[in-house]
Every structure is written in structure tokens, then in C-alpha cells.
Coordinates of N, CA, C and O in Angstrom, one line a residue:
X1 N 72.0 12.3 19.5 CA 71.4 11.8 18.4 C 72.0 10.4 18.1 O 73.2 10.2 18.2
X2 N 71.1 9.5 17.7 CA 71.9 8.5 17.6 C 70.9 8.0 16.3 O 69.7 8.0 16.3
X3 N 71.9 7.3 15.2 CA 71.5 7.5 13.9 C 73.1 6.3 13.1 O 74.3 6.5 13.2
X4 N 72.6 5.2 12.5 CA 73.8 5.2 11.6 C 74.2 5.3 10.3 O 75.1 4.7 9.7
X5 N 73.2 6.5 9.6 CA 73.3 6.7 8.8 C 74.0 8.3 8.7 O 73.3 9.2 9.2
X6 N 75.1 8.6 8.3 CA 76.0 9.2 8.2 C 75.7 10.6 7.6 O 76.3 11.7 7.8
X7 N 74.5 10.5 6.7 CA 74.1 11.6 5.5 C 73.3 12.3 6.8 O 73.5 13.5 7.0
X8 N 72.4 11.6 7.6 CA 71.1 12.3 8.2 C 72.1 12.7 9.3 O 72.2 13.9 9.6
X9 N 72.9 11.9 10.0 CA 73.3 12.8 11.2 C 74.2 13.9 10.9 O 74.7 14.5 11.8
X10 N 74.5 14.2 9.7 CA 75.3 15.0 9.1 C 74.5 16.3 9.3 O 74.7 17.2 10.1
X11 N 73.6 15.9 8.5 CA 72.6 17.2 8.3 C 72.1 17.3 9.8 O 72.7 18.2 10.3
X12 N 71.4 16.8 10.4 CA 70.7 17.1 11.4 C 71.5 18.2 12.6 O 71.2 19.3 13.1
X13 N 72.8 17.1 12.8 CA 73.7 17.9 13.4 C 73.7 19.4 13.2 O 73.8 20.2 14.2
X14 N 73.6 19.8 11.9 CA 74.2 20.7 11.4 C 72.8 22.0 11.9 O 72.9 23.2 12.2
X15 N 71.6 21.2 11.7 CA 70.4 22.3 11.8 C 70.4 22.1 13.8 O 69.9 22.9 14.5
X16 N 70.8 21.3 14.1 CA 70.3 21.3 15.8 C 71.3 22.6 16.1 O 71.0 23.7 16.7
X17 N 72.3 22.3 15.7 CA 73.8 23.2 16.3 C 73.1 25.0 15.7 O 72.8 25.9 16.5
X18 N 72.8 25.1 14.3 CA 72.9 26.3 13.8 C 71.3 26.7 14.9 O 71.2 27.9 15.2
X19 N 70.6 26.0 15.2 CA 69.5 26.8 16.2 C 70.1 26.4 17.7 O 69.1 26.3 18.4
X20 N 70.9 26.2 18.3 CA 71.6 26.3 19.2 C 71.7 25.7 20.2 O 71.7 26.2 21.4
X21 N 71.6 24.1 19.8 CA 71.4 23.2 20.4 C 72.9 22.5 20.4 O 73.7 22.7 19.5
X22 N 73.2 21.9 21.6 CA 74.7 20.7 21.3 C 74.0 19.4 21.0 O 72.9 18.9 21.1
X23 N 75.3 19.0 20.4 CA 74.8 18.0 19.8 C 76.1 16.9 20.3 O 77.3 17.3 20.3
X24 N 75.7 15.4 20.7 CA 76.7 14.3 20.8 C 76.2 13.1 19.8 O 75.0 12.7 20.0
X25 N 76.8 12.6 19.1 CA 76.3 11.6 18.2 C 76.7 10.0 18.7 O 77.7 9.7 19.5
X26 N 76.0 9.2 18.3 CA 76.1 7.8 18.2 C 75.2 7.0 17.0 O 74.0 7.0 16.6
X27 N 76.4 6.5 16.8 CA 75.8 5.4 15.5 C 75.5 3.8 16.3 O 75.3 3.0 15.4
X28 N 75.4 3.5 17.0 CA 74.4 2.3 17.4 C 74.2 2.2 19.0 O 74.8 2.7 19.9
X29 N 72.9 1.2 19.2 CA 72.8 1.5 20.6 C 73.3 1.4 21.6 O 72.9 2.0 22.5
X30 N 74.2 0.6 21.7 CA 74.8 0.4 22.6 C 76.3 1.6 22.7 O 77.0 1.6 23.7
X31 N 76.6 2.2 22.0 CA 77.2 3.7 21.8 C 76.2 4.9 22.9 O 76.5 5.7 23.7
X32 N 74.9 4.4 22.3 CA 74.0 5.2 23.2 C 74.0 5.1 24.5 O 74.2 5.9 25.3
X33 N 73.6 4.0 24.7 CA 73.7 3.9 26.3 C 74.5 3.7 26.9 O 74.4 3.6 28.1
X34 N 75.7 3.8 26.4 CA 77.3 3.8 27.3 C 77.3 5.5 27.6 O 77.6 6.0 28.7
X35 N 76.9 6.4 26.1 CA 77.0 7.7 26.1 C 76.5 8.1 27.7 O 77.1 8.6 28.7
X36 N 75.3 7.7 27.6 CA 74.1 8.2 28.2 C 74.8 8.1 29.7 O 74.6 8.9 30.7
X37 N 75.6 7.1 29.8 CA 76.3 7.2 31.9 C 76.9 8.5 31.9 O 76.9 9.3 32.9
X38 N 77.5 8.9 30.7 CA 78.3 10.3 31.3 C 77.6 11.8 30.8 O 77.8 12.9 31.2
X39 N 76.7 11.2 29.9 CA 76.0 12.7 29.6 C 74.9 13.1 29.9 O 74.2 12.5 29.1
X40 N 74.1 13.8 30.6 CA 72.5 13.9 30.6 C 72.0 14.7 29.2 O 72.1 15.9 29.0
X41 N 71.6 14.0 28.7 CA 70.9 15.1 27.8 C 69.7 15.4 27.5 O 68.9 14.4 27.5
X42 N 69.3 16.4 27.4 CA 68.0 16.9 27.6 C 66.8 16.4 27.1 O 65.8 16.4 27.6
X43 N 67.1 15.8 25.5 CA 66.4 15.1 24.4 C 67.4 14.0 23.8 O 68.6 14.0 24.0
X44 N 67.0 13.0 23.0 CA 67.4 12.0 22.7 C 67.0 11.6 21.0 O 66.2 10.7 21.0
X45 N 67.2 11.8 20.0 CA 67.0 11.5 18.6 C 67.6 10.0 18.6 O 68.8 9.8 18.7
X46 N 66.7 9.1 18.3 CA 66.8 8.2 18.2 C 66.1 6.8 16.9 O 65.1 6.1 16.8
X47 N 67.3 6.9 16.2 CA 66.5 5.8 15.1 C 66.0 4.3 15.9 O 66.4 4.0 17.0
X48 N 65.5 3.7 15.4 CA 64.7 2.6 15.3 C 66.2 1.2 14.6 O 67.0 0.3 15.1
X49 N 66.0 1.9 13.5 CA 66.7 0.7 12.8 C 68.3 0.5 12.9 O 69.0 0.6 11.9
X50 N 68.7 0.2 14.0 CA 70.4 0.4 14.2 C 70.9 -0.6 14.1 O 70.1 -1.5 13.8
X51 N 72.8 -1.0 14.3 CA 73.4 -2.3 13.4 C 73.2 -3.2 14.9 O 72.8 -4.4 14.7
X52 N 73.4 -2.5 16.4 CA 73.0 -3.5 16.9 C 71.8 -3.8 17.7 O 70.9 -4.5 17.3
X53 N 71.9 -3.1 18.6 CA 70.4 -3.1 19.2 C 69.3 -2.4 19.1 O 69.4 -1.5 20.0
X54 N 68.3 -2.2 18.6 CA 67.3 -1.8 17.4 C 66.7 -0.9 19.0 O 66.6 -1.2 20.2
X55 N 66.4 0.8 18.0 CA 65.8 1.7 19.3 C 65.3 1.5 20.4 O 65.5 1.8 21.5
X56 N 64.3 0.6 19.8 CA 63.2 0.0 20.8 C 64.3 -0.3 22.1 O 64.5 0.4 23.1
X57 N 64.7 -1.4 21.9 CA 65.3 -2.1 22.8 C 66.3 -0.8 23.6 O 66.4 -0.9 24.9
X58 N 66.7 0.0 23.1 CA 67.3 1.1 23.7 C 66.9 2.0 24.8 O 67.5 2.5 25.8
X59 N 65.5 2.2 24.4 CA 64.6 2.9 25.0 C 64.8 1.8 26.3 O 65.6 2.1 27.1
X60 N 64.1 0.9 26.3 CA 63.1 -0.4 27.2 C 64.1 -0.2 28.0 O 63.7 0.1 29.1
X61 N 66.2 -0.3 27.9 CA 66.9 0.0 28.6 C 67.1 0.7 29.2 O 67.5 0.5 30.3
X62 N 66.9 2.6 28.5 CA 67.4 3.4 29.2 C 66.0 3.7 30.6 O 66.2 4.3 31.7
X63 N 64.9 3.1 30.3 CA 64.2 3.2 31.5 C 64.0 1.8 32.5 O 63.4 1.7 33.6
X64 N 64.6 1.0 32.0 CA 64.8 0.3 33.1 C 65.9 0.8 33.8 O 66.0 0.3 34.9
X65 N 66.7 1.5 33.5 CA 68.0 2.2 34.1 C 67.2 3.0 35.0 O 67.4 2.8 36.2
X66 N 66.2 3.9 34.9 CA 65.5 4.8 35.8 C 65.6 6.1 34.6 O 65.0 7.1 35.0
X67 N 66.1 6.1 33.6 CA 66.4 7.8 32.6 C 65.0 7.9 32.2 O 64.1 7.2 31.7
X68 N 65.1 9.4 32.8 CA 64.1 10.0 32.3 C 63.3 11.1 30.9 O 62.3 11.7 30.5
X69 N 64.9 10.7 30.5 CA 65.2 11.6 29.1 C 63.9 11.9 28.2 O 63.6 10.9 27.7
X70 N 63.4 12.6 28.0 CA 62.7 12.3 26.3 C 63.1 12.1 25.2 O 63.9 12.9 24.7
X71 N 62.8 11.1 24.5 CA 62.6 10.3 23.1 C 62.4 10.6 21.9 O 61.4 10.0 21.5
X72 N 62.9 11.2 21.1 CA 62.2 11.4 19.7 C 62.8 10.3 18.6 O 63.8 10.4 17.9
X73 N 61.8 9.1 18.6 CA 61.6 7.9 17.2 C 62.3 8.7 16.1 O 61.4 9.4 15.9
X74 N 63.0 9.0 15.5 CA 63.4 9.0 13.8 C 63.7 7.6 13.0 O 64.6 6.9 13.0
X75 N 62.5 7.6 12.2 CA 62.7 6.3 11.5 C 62.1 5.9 10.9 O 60.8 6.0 11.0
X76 N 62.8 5.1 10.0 CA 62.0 4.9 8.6 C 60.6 3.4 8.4 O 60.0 2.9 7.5
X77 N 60.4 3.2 10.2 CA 59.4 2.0 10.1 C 58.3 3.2 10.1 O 58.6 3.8 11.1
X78 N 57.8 3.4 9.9 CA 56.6 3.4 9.3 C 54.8 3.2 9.4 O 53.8 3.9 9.2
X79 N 55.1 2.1 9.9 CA 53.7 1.2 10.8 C 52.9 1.8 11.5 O 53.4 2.9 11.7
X80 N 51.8 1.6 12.1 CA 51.3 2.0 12.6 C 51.6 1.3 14.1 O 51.5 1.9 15.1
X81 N 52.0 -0.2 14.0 CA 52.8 -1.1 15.4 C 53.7 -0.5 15.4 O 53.7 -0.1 16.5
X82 N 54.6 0.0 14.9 CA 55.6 0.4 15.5 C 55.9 1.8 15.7 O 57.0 2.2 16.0
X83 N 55.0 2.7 15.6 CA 54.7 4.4 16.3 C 53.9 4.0 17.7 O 54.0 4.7 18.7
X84 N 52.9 2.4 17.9 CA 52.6 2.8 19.2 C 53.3 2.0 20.1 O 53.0 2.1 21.3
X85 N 54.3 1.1 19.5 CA 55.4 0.8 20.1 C 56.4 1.4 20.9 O 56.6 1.2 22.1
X86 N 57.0 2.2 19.8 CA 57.9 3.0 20.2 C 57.3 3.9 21.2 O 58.0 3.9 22.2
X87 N 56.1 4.6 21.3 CA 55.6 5.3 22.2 C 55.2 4.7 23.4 O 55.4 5.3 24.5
X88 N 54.6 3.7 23.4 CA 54.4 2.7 24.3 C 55.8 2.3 25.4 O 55.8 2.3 26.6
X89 N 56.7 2.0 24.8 CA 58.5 1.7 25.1 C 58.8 3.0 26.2 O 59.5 2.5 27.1
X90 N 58.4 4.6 26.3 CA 58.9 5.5 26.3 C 58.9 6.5 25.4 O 58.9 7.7 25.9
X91 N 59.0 6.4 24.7 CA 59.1 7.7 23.5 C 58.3 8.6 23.5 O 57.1 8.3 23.5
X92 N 58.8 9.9 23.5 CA 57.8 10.8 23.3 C 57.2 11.5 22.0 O 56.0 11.9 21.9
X93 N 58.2 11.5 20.8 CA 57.6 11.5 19.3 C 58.1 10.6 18.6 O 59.1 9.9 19.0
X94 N 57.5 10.6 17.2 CA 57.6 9.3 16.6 C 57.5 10.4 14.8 O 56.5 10.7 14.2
X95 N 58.7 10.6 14.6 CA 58.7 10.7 13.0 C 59.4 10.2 12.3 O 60.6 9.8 12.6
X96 N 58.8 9.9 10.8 CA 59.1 8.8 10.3 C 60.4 9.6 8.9 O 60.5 10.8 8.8
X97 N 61.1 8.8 8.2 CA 61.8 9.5 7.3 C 61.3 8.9 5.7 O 61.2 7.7 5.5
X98 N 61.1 9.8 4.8 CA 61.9 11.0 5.2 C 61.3 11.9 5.5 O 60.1 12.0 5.2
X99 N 62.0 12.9 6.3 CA 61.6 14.0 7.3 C 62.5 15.9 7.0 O 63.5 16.2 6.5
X100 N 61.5 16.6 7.4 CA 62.0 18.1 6.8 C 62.7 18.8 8.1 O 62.1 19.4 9.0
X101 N 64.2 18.6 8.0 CA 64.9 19.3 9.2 C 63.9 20.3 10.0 O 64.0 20.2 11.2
X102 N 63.3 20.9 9.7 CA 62.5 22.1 10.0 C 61.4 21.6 11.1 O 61.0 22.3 12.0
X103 N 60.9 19.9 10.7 CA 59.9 19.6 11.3 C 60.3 19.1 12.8 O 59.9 19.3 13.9
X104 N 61.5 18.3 12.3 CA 62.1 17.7 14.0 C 63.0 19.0 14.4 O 63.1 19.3 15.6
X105 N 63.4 19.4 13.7 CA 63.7 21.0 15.2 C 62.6 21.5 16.1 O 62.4 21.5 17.3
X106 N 61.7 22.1 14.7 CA 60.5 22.2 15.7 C 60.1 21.3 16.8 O 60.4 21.8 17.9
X107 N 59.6 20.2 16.9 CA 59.2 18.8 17.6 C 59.9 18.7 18.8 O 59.5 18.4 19.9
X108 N 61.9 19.1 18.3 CA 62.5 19.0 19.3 C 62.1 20.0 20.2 O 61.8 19.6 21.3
X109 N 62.0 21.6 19.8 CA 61.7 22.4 20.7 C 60.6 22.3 21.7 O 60.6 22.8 22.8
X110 N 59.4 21.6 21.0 CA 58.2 21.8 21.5 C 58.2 20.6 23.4 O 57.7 20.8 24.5
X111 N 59.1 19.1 22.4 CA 59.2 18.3 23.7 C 60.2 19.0 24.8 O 60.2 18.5 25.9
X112 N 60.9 20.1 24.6 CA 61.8 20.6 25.4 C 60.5 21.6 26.2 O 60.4 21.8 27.4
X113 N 59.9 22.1 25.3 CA 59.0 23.2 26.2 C 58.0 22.6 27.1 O 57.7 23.3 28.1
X114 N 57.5 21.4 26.8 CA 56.7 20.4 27.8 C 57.4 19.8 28.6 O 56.7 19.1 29.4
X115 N 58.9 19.8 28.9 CA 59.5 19.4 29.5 C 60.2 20.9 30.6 O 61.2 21.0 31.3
X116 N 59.5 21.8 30.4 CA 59.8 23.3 30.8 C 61.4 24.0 30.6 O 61.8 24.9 31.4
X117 N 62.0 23.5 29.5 CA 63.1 24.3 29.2 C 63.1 25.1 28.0 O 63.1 24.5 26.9
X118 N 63.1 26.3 28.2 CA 63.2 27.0 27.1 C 64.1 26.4 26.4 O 64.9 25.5 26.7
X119 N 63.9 27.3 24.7 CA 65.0 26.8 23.8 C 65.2 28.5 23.4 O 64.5 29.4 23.6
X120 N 66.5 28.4 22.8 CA 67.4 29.5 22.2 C 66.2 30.6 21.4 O 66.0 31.8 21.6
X121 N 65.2 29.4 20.2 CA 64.5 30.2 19.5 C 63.4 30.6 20.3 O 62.7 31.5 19.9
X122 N 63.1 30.0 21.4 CA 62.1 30.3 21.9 C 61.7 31.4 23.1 O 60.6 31.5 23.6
X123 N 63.0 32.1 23.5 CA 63.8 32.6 24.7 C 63.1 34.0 24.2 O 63.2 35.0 24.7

């Protein structure tokens, strides 16, 4: 998850972990994409609005790298340019905040199930 707002990765953390997901954090993008050489992770929460290099541009990188990861936008733009942006970039969902823990768990599970990996609740 990568987020630099300290309140939401708090929480989010906290509902990914209690449905039985791991969780690695990063507060801006380029934290991300250094993450990303040593971890594969299955899904990617990803804000838009970070201190240095803004999602988008994160995304545009991790697939010029060749990563095949899926994407979930969390973020407070809004637009309708920048949901088909972000999706356009790579991303696979696009929710905006604020947002109900309940809905991006779900969302996360659902891109994991289209990606053929079960999840814990869904086993």
C-alpha cells in the first residue's frame, strides 16, 4: 500500500491484515518502486496524490519495468480524467476517498479472484 497519509494507512493496514492479507507500506513513490525490486506483491493500493512522484507516474513506471502487478487507484482526485487515466496508465480499480474499508477489501478480493488467487475469505 502506498499512501502518505498516515490516518488511512493506519486503518487500512489494519482491515487488510485482520482479513488476512500482508501488508508492506510506503508513503511515496519512489519508496514504491524501490519496494517493488524486492517484493512481488500480489496487489498494489495505490494513491494518486503523493509528496513525490504522483501514482500515475508510478504506475507508467512499474510497467515500463515489465510488472505485472494489479493496481488499485485510492484517491481523492475525483474526475472523471483522472479514473480513465489512471486506468488507462495500468490500473485496475479506481476508488475515490472517502472510501468504506469494507468496499476496498472487497475490490481487493475480487481483483485477486480475476487474477485467480483465492483469498482467505473466499477459501
Amino acid at each position: 500500500m502506498v499512501d502518505d497519509e498516515e490516518n488511512i494507512t493506519f486503518l487500512l493496514d489494519a482491515a487488510l491484515r485482520h482479513f488476512g492479507f500482508e501488508v508492506r507500506l510506503a508513503a511515496t513513490g519512489r519508496e514504491a518502486l524501490q519496494a517493488g525490486g524486492g517484493f512481488r506483491p500480489d496487489v498494489v493500493l495505490l494513491d494518486v496524490m503523493l509528496p513525490d512522484l504522483d501514482g500515475f507516474e508510478v504506475v507508467r513506471r512499474m510497467r515500463l519495468e515489465g510488472a505485472k502487478v494489479p493496481v488499485l487507484f485510492l484517491t481523492a482526485r475525483d474526475a472523471v480524467e483522472d479514473k480513465v487515466r489512471g486506468l488507462t496508465l495500468g490500473g485496475d480499480d479506481y476508488v475515490t476517498k472517502p472510501f468504506s474499508l469494507e468496499e476496498v477489501v472487497a475490490r481487493v478480493q475480487a481483483i485477486l479472484r480475476r487474477q485467480g488467487m483465492a483469498t482467505q475469505s473466499s477459501r
